[in-house]
PDB file of C-alpha atoms in Angstrom:
ATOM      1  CA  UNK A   1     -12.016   7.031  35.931  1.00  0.00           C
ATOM      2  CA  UNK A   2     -14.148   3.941  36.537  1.00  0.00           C
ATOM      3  CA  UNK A   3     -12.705   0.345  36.145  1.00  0.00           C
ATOM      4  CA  UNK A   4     -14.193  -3.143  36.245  1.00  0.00           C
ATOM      5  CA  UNK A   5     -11.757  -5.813  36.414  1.00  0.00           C
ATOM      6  CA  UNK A   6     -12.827  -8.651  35.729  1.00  0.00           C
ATOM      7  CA  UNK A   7     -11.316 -12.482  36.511  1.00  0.00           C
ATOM      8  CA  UNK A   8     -12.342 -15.986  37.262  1.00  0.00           C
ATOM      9  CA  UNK A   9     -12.949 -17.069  33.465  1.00  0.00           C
ATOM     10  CA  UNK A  10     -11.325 -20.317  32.369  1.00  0.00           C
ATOM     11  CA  UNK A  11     -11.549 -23.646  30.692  1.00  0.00           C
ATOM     12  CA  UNK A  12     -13.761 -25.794  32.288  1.00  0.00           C
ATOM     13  CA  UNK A  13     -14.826 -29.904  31.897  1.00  0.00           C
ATOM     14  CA  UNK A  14     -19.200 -29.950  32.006  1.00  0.00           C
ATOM     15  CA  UNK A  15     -20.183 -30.435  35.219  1.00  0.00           C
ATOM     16  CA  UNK A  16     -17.310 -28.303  36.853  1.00  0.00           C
ATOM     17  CA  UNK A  17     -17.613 -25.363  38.801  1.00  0.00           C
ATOM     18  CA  UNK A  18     -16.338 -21.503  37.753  1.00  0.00           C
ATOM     19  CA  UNK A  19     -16.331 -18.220  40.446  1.00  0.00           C
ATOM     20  CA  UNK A  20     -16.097 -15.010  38.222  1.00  0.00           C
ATOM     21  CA  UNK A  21     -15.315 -11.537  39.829  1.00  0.00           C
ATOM     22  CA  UNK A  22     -15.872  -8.120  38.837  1.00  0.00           C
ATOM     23  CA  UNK A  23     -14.181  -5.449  41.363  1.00  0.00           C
ATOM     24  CA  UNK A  24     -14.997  -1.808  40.539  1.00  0.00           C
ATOM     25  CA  UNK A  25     -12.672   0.966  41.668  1.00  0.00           C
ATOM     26  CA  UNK A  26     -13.310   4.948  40.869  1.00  0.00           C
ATOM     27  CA  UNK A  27     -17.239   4.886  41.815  1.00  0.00           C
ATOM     28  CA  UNK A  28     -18.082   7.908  43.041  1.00  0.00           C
ATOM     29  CA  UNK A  29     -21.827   7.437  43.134  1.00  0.00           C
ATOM     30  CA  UNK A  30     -24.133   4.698  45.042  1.00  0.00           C
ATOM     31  CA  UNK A  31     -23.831   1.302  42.878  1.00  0.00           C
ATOM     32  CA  UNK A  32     -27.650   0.916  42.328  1.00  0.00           C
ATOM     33  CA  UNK A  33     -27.461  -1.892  40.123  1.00  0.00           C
ATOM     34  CA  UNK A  34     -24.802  -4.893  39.118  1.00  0.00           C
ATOM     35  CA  UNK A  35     -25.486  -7.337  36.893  1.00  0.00           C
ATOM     36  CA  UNK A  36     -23.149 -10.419  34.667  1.00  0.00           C
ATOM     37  CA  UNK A  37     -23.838 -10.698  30.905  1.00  0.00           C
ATOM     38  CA  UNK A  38     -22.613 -13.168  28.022  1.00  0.00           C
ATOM     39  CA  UNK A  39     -22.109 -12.993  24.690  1.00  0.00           C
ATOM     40  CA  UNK A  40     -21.384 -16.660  22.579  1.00  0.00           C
ATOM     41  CA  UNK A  41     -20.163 -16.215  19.184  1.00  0.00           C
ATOM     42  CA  UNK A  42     -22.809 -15.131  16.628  1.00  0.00           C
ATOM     43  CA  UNK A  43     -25.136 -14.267  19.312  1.00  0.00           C
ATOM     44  CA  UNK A  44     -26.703 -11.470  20.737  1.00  0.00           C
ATOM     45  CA  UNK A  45     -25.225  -9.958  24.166  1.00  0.00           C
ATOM     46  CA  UNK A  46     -28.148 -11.820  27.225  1.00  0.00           C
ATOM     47  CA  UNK A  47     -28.135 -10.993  30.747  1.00  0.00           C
ATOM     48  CA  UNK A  48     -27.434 -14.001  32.867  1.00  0.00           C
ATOM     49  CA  UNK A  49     -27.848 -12.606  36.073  1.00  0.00           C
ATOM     50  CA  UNK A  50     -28.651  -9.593  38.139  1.00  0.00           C
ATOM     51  CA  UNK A  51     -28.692  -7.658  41.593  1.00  0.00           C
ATOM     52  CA  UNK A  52     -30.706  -4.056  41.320  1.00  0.00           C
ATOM     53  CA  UNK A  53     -30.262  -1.782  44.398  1.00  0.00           C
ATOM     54  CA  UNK A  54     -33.474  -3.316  46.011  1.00  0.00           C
ATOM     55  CA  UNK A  55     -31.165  -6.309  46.568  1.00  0.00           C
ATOM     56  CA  UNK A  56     -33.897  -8.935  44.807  1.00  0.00           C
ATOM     57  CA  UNK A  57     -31.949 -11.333  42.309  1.00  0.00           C
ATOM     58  CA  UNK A  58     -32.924 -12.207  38.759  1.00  0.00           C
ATOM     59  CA  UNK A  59     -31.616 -14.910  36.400  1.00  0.00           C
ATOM     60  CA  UNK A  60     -32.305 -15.730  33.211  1.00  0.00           C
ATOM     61  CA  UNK A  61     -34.086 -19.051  32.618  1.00  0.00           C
ATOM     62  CA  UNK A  62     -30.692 -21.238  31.084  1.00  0.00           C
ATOM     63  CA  UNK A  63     -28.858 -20.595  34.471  1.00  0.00           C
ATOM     64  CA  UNK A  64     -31.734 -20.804  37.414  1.00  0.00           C
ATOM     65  CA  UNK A  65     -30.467 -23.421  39.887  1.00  0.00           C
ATOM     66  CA  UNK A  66     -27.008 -23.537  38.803  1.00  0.00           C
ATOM     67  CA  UNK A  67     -25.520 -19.968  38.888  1.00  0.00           C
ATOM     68  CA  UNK A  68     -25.653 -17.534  41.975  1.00  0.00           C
ATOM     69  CA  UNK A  69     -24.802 -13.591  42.065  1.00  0.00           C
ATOM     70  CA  UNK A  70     -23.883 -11.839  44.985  1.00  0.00           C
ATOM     71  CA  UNK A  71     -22.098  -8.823  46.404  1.00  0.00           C
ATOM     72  CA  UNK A  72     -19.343  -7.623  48.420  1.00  0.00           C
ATOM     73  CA  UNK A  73     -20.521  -3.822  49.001  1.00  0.00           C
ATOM     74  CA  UNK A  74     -17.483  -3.064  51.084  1.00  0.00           C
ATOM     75  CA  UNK A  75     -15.568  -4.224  47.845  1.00  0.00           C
ATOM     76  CA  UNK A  76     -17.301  -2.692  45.122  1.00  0.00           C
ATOM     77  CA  UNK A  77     -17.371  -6.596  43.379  1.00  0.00           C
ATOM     78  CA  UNK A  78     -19.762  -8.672  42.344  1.00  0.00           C
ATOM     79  CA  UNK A  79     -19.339 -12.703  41.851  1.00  0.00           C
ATOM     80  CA  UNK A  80     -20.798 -15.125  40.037  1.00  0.00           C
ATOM     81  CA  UNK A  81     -20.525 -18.652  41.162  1.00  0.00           C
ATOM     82  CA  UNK A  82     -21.143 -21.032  37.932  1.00  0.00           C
ATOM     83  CA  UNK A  83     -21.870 -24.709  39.224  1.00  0.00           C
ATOM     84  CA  UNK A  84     -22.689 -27.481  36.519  1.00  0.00           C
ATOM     85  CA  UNK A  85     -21.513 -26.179  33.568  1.00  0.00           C
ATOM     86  CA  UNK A  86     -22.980 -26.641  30.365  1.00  0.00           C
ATOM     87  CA  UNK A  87     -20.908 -26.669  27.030  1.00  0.00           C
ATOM     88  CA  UNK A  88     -23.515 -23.879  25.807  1.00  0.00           C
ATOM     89  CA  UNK A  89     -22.481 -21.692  28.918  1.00  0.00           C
ATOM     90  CA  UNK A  90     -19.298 -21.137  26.477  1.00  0.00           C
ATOM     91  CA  UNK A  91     -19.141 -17.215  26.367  1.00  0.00           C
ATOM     92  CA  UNK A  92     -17.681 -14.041  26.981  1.00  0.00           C
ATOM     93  CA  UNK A  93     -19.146 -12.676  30.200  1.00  0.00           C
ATOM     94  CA  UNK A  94     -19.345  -9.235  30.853  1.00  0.00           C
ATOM     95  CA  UNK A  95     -19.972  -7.334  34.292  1.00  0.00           C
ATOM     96  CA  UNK A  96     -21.976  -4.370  34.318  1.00  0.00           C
ATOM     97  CA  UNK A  97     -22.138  -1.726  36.924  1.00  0.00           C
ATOM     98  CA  UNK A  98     -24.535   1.374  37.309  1.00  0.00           C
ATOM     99  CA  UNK A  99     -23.880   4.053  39.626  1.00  0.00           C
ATOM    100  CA  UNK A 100     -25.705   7.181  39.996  1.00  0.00           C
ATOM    101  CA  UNK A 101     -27.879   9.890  42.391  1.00  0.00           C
ATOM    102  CA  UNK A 102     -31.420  11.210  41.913  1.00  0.00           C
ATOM    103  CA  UNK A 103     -31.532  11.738  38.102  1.00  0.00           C
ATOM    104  CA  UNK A 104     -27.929  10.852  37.333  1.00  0.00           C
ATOM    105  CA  UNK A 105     -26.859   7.316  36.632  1.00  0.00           C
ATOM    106  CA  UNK A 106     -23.555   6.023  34.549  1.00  0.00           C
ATOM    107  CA  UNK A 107     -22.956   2.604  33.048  1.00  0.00           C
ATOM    108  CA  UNK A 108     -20.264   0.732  33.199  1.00  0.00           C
ATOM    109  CA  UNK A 109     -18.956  -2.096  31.402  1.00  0.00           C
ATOM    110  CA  UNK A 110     -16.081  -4.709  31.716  1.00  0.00           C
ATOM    111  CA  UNK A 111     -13.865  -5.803  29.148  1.00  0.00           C
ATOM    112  CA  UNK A 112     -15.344  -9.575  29.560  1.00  0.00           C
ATOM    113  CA  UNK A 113     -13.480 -12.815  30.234  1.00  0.00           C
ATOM    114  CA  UNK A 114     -13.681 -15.838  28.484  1.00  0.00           C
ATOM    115  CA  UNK A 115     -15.765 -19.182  29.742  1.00  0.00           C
ATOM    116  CA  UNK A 116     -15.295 -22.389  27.859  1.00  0.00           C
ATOM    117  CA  UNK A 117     -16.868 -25.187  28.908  1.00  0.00           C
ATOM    118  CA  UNK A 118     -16.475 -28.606  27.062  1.00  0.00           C
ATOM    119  CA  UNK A 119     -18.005 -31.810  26.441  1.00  0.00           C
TER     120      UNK A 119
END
């Protein structure tokens, strides 16, 4: 059975600095895609950032410049590093994991930890 732990959320001044973590253990296929997500209160689930298999990074727009994904492949994880927080970076972030071969590919969700950032 596939897990995603998750870790690094927190209370956080503006301006300050967050690492989150997401460590997968019971792939069984190639990871061909990890990505973060957040969710605010009354809001929609957006990603935030992402890493397909081709290895090119995407961000969404709120977080270019100030947030940075990257991978330990050995480790199955996947970090974000969150640098000049925002109070509207205040969310539930979620880590998201696909694995799969040829026509087979599985999802994978984390349970989500919780970033509050204030003013």
């Amino acid at each position: 059975q596939v897990q995603l732990v998750e870790s690094g959320g927190g209370l956080v001044r503006a301006g300050g600095s967050l690492r989150l973590s997401c460590a997968a253990s019971g792939i069984i296929f190639e990871i061909n895609y990890m990505g973060w997500y957040r969710q605010a209160p009354g809001k929609q689930r957006e990603l935030v950032a992402e890493i397909p298999s081709g290895g090119i990074t995407h961000y969404a727009d709120s977080v270019k410049g100030r947030f940075t994904i990257f991978r330990d492949n050995a480790k199955n994880t996947v970090y974000l590093q969150m640098n000049s927080l925002k109070p509207e970076d205040t969310a539930v972030y979620y880590c998201n994991i696909k694995e799969g071969r040829a026509l087979i590919s599985y999802s994978h969700w984390g349970r989500g930890t919780q970033v509050t950032v204030s003013s």
